[in-house]
Amino acid sequence: MKVAKFGGSSVASSEQIKKVGSVIGDDPDRKFVVVSAPGKRFSGDTKITDLLIELDELAEDNKDTQHKVTEIMKRFSEIVEELQVSKTVLDSIENTIHSTLNSDWTGQMKTDALKSIGEDSSAKIVSEYLKTQGLNAEYVNPQDAGIIVSNEPGNAQVLPESYEKLYTMRQKDSISVIPGFFGYAKSGQLITFPRGGSDITGSIVAAGVQADLYENFTDVDSVYVVDPRVIENPEEVTKLTYKEMRELSYSGFGVFHDEALMPAFQAEIPVCIKNTNNPSSSGTMIVSEKDPDTRCVVGIAADTGFSNLYVSKYLMNREIGFGRRLLQILEEEGISFEHAPSGIDNMSVIIRDNQLTAEKELNVINRIKSELNPETISIDYGFAMIMVVGEGMMNAVGIAEKSTAAFAEANISIEMINQGSSEVSVMFGIRKDKLDLAIKSLYNKFFE
Ligand code: ASP
């Protein structure tokens, strides 16, 4: 039994939904279908979810909402007409929009309810379309499916009791089409996951029904070993482990919302990333364990937007509690940190720029100066992190050497190296203006 999730580009138009229909029709094991809201049809287009967010903002400001409702309904009408499915779906979508706008929900509750309409409508349309193709499909609301979440609007977390109810869905004969992106709190209130959250729904459903495979359909053939915007036609990754995917998506590997993998990961459900536009391509498999003889480095990921807080003090290594007190100051200022590599008499703390404001930065510096008496303290901006990822590194010799040689050949100075004891990745901090050059040089070393 398979759970197939289709992203925004796969349901963006009638033409795309027809492809979804044939993917489902092709394999009777695809018993659970999770859909996103219609996404962009072309570059510059607006996703339905973004139109719904605009609608919410108009409603919030007590401005006229009718033109936005018309714009949203136009997108849905086009799809429904071109697919030649019953117009009652359109009435149901329009009723949901109006009843949500006129409800007495306020603030984030209303925002979440409006945001969910994209996925909800998409699931209604897809299930109706599948019926016209002779398939026994049924729209299933996340509440009926059993997706129960924490009461955190826009940031729902699945609650463990969901899985028992979801498991009973296995008995159904029909194909269940479930909207992604939202669940219901115990109180019955609709709550959405973070943006991109339909992947999370897919993974929860796969874990709940104990699927043999969770297929995530997008618009790329596979995950690539490196960002295709930097390297043209990079090698495709055929197999990855969950841990490798986590490391890769941490540093800006756009394909997957890493949090989305957790439910599938915990239930040990294999994941396959596939392309709706080219379903016969084998895609990328994400599994819990890989054969030990496969290549040790699977990918290179990178991200910018880091700063380095550097503190040095002679005999720091003998001062009990220095590190803890330094990190506690950050904690008390509400700043989370990414890495903290240290030397004998110095410590660097790598922080994402979005964690810092001018005021927080000043507080942190003043407090470290007065509470820890360091000799030097500085904050250096404009860092990029590059990760060389692969579980096989644990048993391989020379990965760090090969990587540092790549930096040396490109004449790039490494500002920081961090290798966790898990040995799933080695991380390098460099100046951000050298990032593309560094990625190219590493790619040549490991993949060319
Ligand atoms: N439609 C939602 C978003 O745009 C969720 C998703 O597509 O996964 O964030």
Coordinates of C-alpha atoms and ligand atoms in Angstrom, one line a residue:
M1 CA 0.0 0.0 0.0
K2 CA 1.3 3.4 -1.0
V3 CA 0.6 7.0 0.1
A4 CA 1.1 9.4 -2.8
K5 CA 1.5 13.1 -2.0
F6 CA 1.2 15.7 -4.8
G7 CA 2.8 19.1 -4.4
G8 CA 1.4 22.5 -5.5
S9 CA 2.9 22.3 -9.1
S10 CA 1.2 18.9 -9.6
V11 CA -2.2 20.3 -9.0
A12 CA -1.7 23.8 -10.3
S13 CA -3.9 23.3 -13.4
S14 CA -6.3 20.8 -15.0
E15 CA -3.5 19.6 -17.2
Q16 CA -1.4 18.7 -14.2
I17 CA -4.4 17.1 -12.3
K18 CA -4.9 14.8 -15.3
K19 CA -1.3 13.6 -14.9
V20 CA -2.1 13.0 -11.2
G21 CA -5.1 10.9 -12.3
S22 CA -3.0 8.7 -14.6
V23 CA -0.3 8.2 -11.9
I24 CA -3.0 7.0 -9.5
G25 CA -4.8 4.9 -12.1
D26 CA -1.5 3.2 -13.0
D27 CA -0.9 1.6 -9.6
P28 CA -3.7 0.1 -7.5
D29 CA -1.5 0.2 -4.5
R30 CA -1.8 4.0 -4.4
K31 CA -4.7 4.0 -1.9
F32 CA -4.0 7.3 -0.1
V33 CA -3.6 10.5 -1.9
V34 CA -2.6 13.7 -0.2
V35 CA -2.7 17.0 -2.1
S36 CA -1.4 20.5 -1.8
A37 CA -3.2 23.6 -2.9
P38 CA -2.8 24.6 -6.5
G39 CA 0.6 26.2 -6.8
K40 CA 2.3 28.4 -9.5
R41 CA 1.4 27.5 -13.1
F42 CA 4.3 29.6 -14.5
S43 CA 7.0 31.8 -12.9
G44 CA 5.4 35.0 -11.6
D45 CA 2.1 33.2 -10.9
T46 CA 0.7 33.3 -7.4
K47 CA 0.0 30.2 -5.3
I48 CA -3.6 29.8 -4.1
T49 CA -2.3 29.7 -0.5
D50 CA -0.8 33.1 -1.0
L51 CA -4.1 34.4 -2.5
L52 CA -5.9 33.1 0.6
I53 CA -3.4 34.8 2.8
E54 CA -4.0 38.1 1.0
L55 CA -7.8 37.5 1.4
D56 CA -7.2 37.0 5.1
E57 CA -5.3 40.3 5.3
L58 CA -8.1 42.2 3.6
A59 CA -10.6 40.7 5.9
E60 CA -8.5 41.5 8.9
D61 CA -8.2 45.2 7.9
N62 CA -12.0 45.3 7.2
K63 CA -11.4 46.0 3.5
D64 CA -13.4 44.8 0.6
T65 CA -12.7 41.1 0.0
Q66 CA -15.0 40.4 -3.0
H67 CA -12.3 41.0 -5.7
K68 CA -10.0 38.5 -4.0
V69 CA -12.7 35.9 -3.6
T70 CA -13.4 36.3 -7.4
E71 CA -9.7 35.9 -8.2
I72 CA -9.5 32.7 -6.2
M73 CA -12.8 31.3 -7.6
K74 CA -11.6 32.0 -11.1
R75 CA -8.6 29.7 -10.6
F76 CA -10.8 27.0 -9.2
S77 CA -13.5 27.4 -11.9
E78 CA -11.0 27.1 -14.7
I79 CA -9.7 23.8 -13.2
V80 CA -13.2 22.4 -12.6
E81 CA -14.5 23.4 -16.0
E82 CA -11.5 22.0 -17.9
L83 CA -11.7 18.7 -16.0
Q84 CA -15.4 18.6 -16.6
V85 CA -16.2 17.6 -13.1
S86 CA -19.5 18.5 -11.3
K87 CA -20.0 22.2 -10.7
T88 CA -21.3 21.4 -7.2
V89 CA -17.6 21.3 -6.1
L90 CA -17.4 25.0 -7.0
D91 CA -20.4 25.8 -4.9
S92 CA -18.9 23.9 -2.0
I93 CA -15.6 25.8 -2.3
E94 CA -17.3 29.2 -2.5
N95 CA -19.6 28.4 0.4
T96 CA -16.5 27.4 2.5
I97 CA -14.8 30.7 1.7
H98 CA -17.9 32.8 2.6
S99 CA -18.7 30.9 5.7
T100 CA -15.1 31.2 6.9
L101 CA -15.1 34.9 6.1
N102 CA -18.4 35.4 8.0
S103 CA -17.6 33.2 10.9
D104 CA -17.0 34.7 14.3
W105 CA -13.4 33.2 14.4
T106 CA -10.9 35.9 14.8
G107 CA -7.1 36.4 14.5
Q108 CA -5.0 33.3 13.8
M109 CA -8.0 30.9 13.9
K110 CA -9.5 32.6 11.0
T111 CA -6.2 32.9 9.2
D112 CA -5.6 29.1 9.5
A113 CA -9.2 28.3 8.4
L114 CA -8.8 30.5 5.3
K115 CA -5.3 29.2 4.5
S116 CA -6.6 25.6 4.6
I117 CA -9.1 26.2 1.8
G118 CA -6.5 25.7 -0.9
E119 CA -5.7 22.1 0.1
D120 CA -9.3 21.3 1.0
S121 CA -10.6 22.5 -2.4
S122 CA -7.8 20.7 -4.2
A123 CA -8.7 17.4 -2.5
K124 CA -12.4 17.8 -3.4
I125 CA -11.6 18.5 -7.1
V126 CA -9.0 15.7 -7.4
S127 CA -11.4 13.1 -5.8
E128 CA -14.2 14.2 -8.2
Y129 CA -11.9 14.0 -11.1
L130 CA -10.7 10.5 -10.1
K131 CA -14.3 9.4 -10.0
T132 CA -14.8 10.6 -13.6
Q133 CA -11.9 8.3 -14.5
G134 CA -13.7 5.3 -13.1
L135 CA -11.7 5.2 -9.9
N136 CA -13.4 4.5 -6.5
A137 CA -12.1 7.8 -4.9
E138 CA -13.4 9.6 -1.9
Y139 CA -12.6 13.0 -0.3
V140 CA -11.6 12.5 3.3
N141 CA -11.4 15.5 5.7
P142 CA -8.3 15.4 8.0
Q143 CA -10.6 15.3 11.0
D144 CA -12.3 12.1 9.7
A145 CA -8.9 10.7 8.8
G146 CA -7.9 11.3 12.5
I147 CA -5.2 14.0 12.1
I148 CA -5.2 15.5 15.6
V149 CA -2.6 18.3 16.2
S150 CA -1.5 20.7 18.9
N151 CA -3.3 24.0 19.3
E152 CA -0.5 26.1 17.7
P153 CA -1.9 28.0 14.8
G154 CA 0.4 28.0 11.7
N155 CA 2.8 25.6 13.5
A156 CA 0.8 22.5 14.4
Q157 CA 2.5 19.4 15.7
V158 CA 0.9 16.1 15.2
L159 CA -0.3 14.4 18.4
P160 CA 0.5 10.7 18.9
E161 CA -3.2 9.6 19.2
S162 CA -3.6 10.4 15.5
Y163 CA -1.9 7.2 14.4
E164 CA -4.3 4.8 15.9
K165 CA -7.3 6.3 14.1
L166 CA -5.3 6.6 10.9
Y167 CA -4.5 2.9 11.0
T168 CA -8.2 2.0 10.8
M169 CA -8.3 3.8 7.4
R170 CA -6.4 0.8 6.0
Q171 CA -9.7 -1.1 5.9
K172 CA -11.2 1.2 3.3
D173 CA -11.7 -0.1 -0.2
S174 CA -11.8 3.3 -1.8
I175 CA -8.9 5.6 -2.6
S176 CA -8.9 8.3 0.1
V177 CA -8.0 11.8 -1.1
I178 CA -6.9 13.9 1.9
P179 CA -6.1 17.6 1.9
G180 CA -2.6 18.3 3.2
F181 CA -1.4 21.2 5.4
F182 CA -3.9 21.0 8.3
G183 CA -5.3 19.0 11.1
Y184 CA -7.6 19.6 14.0
A185 CA -6.9 20.4 17.6
K186 CA -8.7 18.3 20.3
S187 CA -11.1 21.2 20.7
G188 CA -12.1 20.7 17.0
Q189 CA -10.4 23.9 15.8
L190 CA -8.7 23.7 12.4
I191 CA -5.0 24.3 12.7
T192 CA -2.4 24.5 9.9
F193 CA 1.2 23.1 9.8
P194 CA 4.0 25.5 8.9
R195 CA 4.2 26.6 5.2
G196 CA 5.0 23.6 2.9
G197 CA 3.2 21.5 5.4
S198 CA 1.4 19.1 3.0
D199 CA 4.6 17.1 3.0
I200 CA 4.0 16.7 6.8
T201 CA 0.5 15.4 6.2
G202 CA 1.7 12.9 3.7
S203 CA 4.3 11.7 6.0
I204 CA 1.8 11.4 9.0
V205 CA -0.6 9.5 6.8
A206 CA 2.1 7.1 5.6
A207 CA 3.2 6.5 9.2
G208 CA -0.4 6.1 10.4
V209 CA -1.5 3.6 7.7
Q210 CA 1.9 1.8 7.9
A211 CA 2.4 2.3 4.2
D212 CA 5.0 0.3 2.3
L213 CA 6.1 3.4 0.6
Y214 CA 5.5 7.2 0.9
E215 CA 5.7 8.7 -2.6
N216 CA 6.3 12.4 -2.7
F217 CA 5.5 13.8 -6.2
T218 CA 7.0 17.1 -7.2
D219 CA 8.3 18.6 -10.4
V220 CA 11.9 17.4 -10.4
D221 CA 13.1 13.9 -11.3
S222 CA 15.1 13.5 -8.1
V223 CA 17.2 15.1 -5.5
Y224 CA 20.5 16.3 -6.9
V225 CA 23.9 15.9 -5.3
V226 CA 24.3 19.7 -5.4
D227 CA 22.0 22.7 -6.1
P228 CA 21.3 22.7 -9.8
R229 CA 21.3 26.5 -9.8
V230 CA 25.0 26.4 -9.1
I231 CA 26.1 23.3 -11.1
E232 CA 24.4 22.6 -14.4
N233 CA 22.9 19.1 -14.7
P234 CA 24.4 17.7 -11.5
E235 CA 24.4 14.0 -10.8
E236 CA 21.1 12.6 -9.4
V237 CA 20.9 10.9 -6.1
T238 CA 19.3 7.5 -6.3
K239 CA 19.3 6.7 -2.6
L240 CA 19.7 8.6 0.6
T241 CA 19.3 7.8 4.3
Y242 CA 16.9 9.8 6.5
K243 CA 20.0 11.2 8.3
E244 CA 21.6 12.4 5.1
M245 CA 18.4 14.0 4.0
R246 CA 18.1 15.8 7.3
E247 CA 21.7 17.2 7.0
L248 CA 21.1 18.2 3.4
S249 CA 17.8 19.9 4.0
Y250 CA 19.2 21.7 7.0
S251 CA 21.4 23.7 4.8
G252 CA 19.0 24.8 2.1
F253 CA 18.4 21.7 0.0
G254 CA 15.0 22.9 -1.2
V255 CA 13.2 19.7 -2.0
F256 CA 12.1 18.6 1.4
H257 CA 10.8 20.2 4.5
D258 CA 13.1 18.2 6.8
E259 CA 10.6 18.2 9.7
A260 CA 8.2 16.5 7.2
L261 CA 10.2 13.3 7.3
M262 CA 10.0 12.8 11.0
P263 CA 6.7 10.7 11.2
A264 CA 7.8 8.5 8.2
F265 CA 11.3 8.3 9.7
Q266 CA 10.0 7.1 13.1
A267 CA 7.8 4.5 11.5
E268 CA 10.6 3.5 9.2
I269 CA 8.5 4.0 6.0
P270 CA 10.7 4.4 2.9
V271 CA 10.1 7.6 1.0
C272 CA 10.5 8.1 -2.7
I273 CA 10.7 11.6 -4.3
K274 CA 9.2 11.4 -7.8
N275 CA 8.2 13.7 -10.7
T276 CA 4.6 14.0 -11.7
N277 CA 5.7 15.2 -15.1
N278 CA 8.0 12.2 -15.6
P279 CA 6.6 9.4 -13.4
S280 CA 8.6 6.6 -15.1
S281 CA 11.8 8.1 -13.8
S282 CA 12.9 6.1 -10.7
G283 CA 13.3 9.2 -8.4
T284 CA 15.2 9.3 -5.2
M285 CA 14.6 6.8 -2.4
I286 CA 15.1 7.9 1.2
V287 CA 15.5 4.9 3.5
S288 CA 16.6 4.2 7.1
E289 CA 19.7 2.2 6.1
K290 CA 21.8 1.9 3.0
D291 CA 24.2 -0.7 1.7
P292 CA 27.6 0.0 3.2
D293 CA 29.4 -0.3 -0.2
T294 CA 27.6 2.7 -1.8
R295 CA 29.5 6.0 -2.3
C296 CA 30.4 7.7 0.9
V297 CA 29.6 11.3 0.0
V298 CA 26.0 11.7 -1.2
G299 CA 25.7 15.5 -1.5
I300 CA 27.0 19.0 -0.9
A301 CA 24.6 21.5 0.6
A302 CA 25.2 25.1 1.5
D303 CA 23.5 28.1 3.0
T304 CA 24.3 31.7 3.7
G305 CA 23.1 34.0 6.4
F306 CA 25.3 33.1 9.3
S307 CA 27.4 35.2 11.7
N308 CA 30.2 34.1 13.9
L309 CA 30.4 35.3 17.5
Y310 CA 34.0 34.9 18.5
V311 CA 35.2 35.1 22.1
S312 CA 38.7 34.5 23.4
K313 CA 40.2 34.4 26.8
Y314 CA 43.5 33.0 28.1
L315 CA 43.0 29.8 30.1
M316 CA 39.4 29.5 29.0
N317 CA 39.9 25.7 29.0
R318 CA 40.4 25.8 32.8
E319 CA 37.5 28.1 33.6
I320 CA 34.7 25.8 34.7
G321 CA 31.4 26.9 33.3
F322 CA 32.7 29.4 30.8
G323 CA 30.9 27.7 27.8
R324 CA 27.7 27.3 29.7
R325 CA 27.6 30.9 30.9
L326 CA 28.3 32.1 27.3
L327 CA 25.4 30.0 25.9
Q328 CA 23.2 31.0 28.8
I329 CA 23.5 34.6 27.9
L330 CA 22.3 33.8 24.4
E331 CA 19.5 31.7 25.8
E332 CA 18.4 34.6 28.0
E333 CA 18.4 36.9 25.1
G334 CA 16.2 34.5 23.1
I335 CA 18.8 33.6 20.6
S336 CA 19.2 30.0 19.3
F337 CA 22.6 29.0 18.0
E338 CA 23.7 26.5 15.3
H339 CA 27.2 25.4 16.2
A340 CA 29.8 26.1 18.8
P341 CA 33.2 25.0 17.7
S342 CA 35.9 25.8 20.3
G343 CA 39.7 26.0 20.7
I344 CA 41.8 26.0 23.9
D345 CA 41.4 29.6 24.6
N346 CA 38.5 30.6 22.3
M347 CA 35.0 29.7 21.3
S348 CA 33.0 30.6 18.2
V349 CA 29.3 30.5 18.2
I350 CA 27.6 30.3 14.8
I351 CA 24.3 32.1 14.8
R352 CA 21.8 32.5 12.0
D353 CA 21.4 36.2 11.1
N354 CA 17.6 36.0 11.5
Q355 CA 18.2 35.4 15.3
L356 CA 20.0 38.8 15.8
T357 CA 18.7 42.3 16.0
A358 CA 20.9 45.3 16.7
E359 CA 19.5 45.5 20.2
K360 CA 20.0 41.8 21.0
E361 CA 23.5 42.0 19.6
L362 CA 24.5 44.9 21.8
N363 CA 23.0 43.2 24.9
V364 CA 24.9 40.0 24.2
I365 CA 28.2 41.8 23.7
N366 CA 27.8 44.0 26.8
R367 CA 26.8 41.1 28.9
I368 CA 29.7 38.8 27.7
K369 CA 32.1 41.6 28.4
S370 CA 30.9 42.3 31.9
E371 CA 30.0 38.7 33.0
L372 CA 32.9 36.7 31.3
N373 CA 35.7 39.3 31.0
P374 CA 37.0 38.0 27.7
E375 CA 40.2 39.4 26.0
T376 CA 38.5 39.6 22.6
I377 CA 35.0 39.5 21.5
S378 CA 33.7 40.2 18.0
I379 CA 30.8 39.4 15.7
D380 CA 31.7 38.7 12.1
Y381 CA 28.9 38.7 9.5
G382 CA 28.6 37.3 6.0
F383 CA 29.3 33.6 6.7
A384 CA 28.2 30.7 4.5
M385 CA 28.2 27.1 5.6
I386 CA 28.9 24.3 3.3
M387 CA 28.3 20.7 4.3
V388 CA 29.7 17.6 2.7
V389 CA 27.2 14.9 3.6
G390 CA 27.3 11.1 3.6
E391 CA 26.8 8.4 6.1
G392 CA 29.6 6.4 4.5
M393 CA 32.1 8.9 5.8
M394 CA 32.2 7.1 9.1
N395 CA 34.2 4.3 7.6
A396 CA 36.1 6.3 5.0
V397 CA 39.5 7.9 5.2
G398 CA 40.4 11.2 3.7
I399 CA 37.1 13.0 3.2
A400 CA 38.3 16.0 5.2
E401 CA 41.6 16.0 3.2
K402 CA 39.8 15.8 -0.1
S403 CA 37.5 18.7 0.9
T404 CA 40.2 20.9 2.2
A405 CA 42.1 20.3 -1.0
A406 CA 39.1 21.5 -3.0
F407 CA 39.1 24.8 -1.0
A408 CA 42.8 25.2 -1.4
E409 CA 42.6 24.6 -5.2
A410 CA 40.0 27.3 -5.4
N411 CA 42.1 29.6 -3.2
I412 CA 39.4 29.9 -0.6
S413 CA 40.3 30.3 3.1
I414 CA 38.3 28.1 5.5
E415 CA 37.2 30.1 8.5
M416 CA 35.8 27.1 10.5
I417 CA 35.6 23.4 10.3
N418 CA 33.1 21.3 12.3
Q419 CA 32.7 17.6 12.2
G420 CA 30.2 16.1 14.6
S421 CA 31.0 12.7 16.1
S422 CA 28.1 11.2 14.1
E423 CA 30.2 11.7 11.0
V424 CA 27.3 12.2 8.7
S425 CA 28.7 15.5 7.6
V426 CA 31.7 17.8 7.7
M427 CA 30.9 21.4 7.8
F428 CA 33.0 24.3 6.6
G429 CA 32.5 28.0 7.3
I430 CA 33.7 30.4 4.6
R431 CA 33.0 34.0 3.5
K432 CA 29.7 34.0 1.6
D433 CA 31.1 35.7 -1.6
K434 CA 33.2 32.6 -2.2
L435 CA 30.3 30.2 -1.9
D436 CA 29.6 29.2 -5.5
L437 CA 33.3 28.8 -6.2
A438 CA 33.6 26.5 -3.3
I439 CA 30.6 24.4 -4.3
K440 CA 32.0 24.0 -7.8
S441 CA 35.4 23.0 -6.5
L442 CA 33.9 20.4 -4.1
Y443 CA 31.6 19.0 -6.8
N444 CA 34.6 18.5 -9.0
K445 CA 36.5 16.7 -6.3
F446 CA 33.7 14.3 -5.2
F447 CA 31.5 13.8 -8.3
E448 CA 33.3 14.6 -11.5
Ligands
ASP1 N1 -0.1 25.2 0.4 C1 0.8 25.3 1.5 C2 1.9 26.3 1.2 O1 1.9 26.8 0.1 C3 1.3 23.9 1.9 C4 1.9 23.1 0.9 O2 1.8 23.4 -0.3 O3 2.6 22.1 1.3 O4 2.7 26.5 2.1

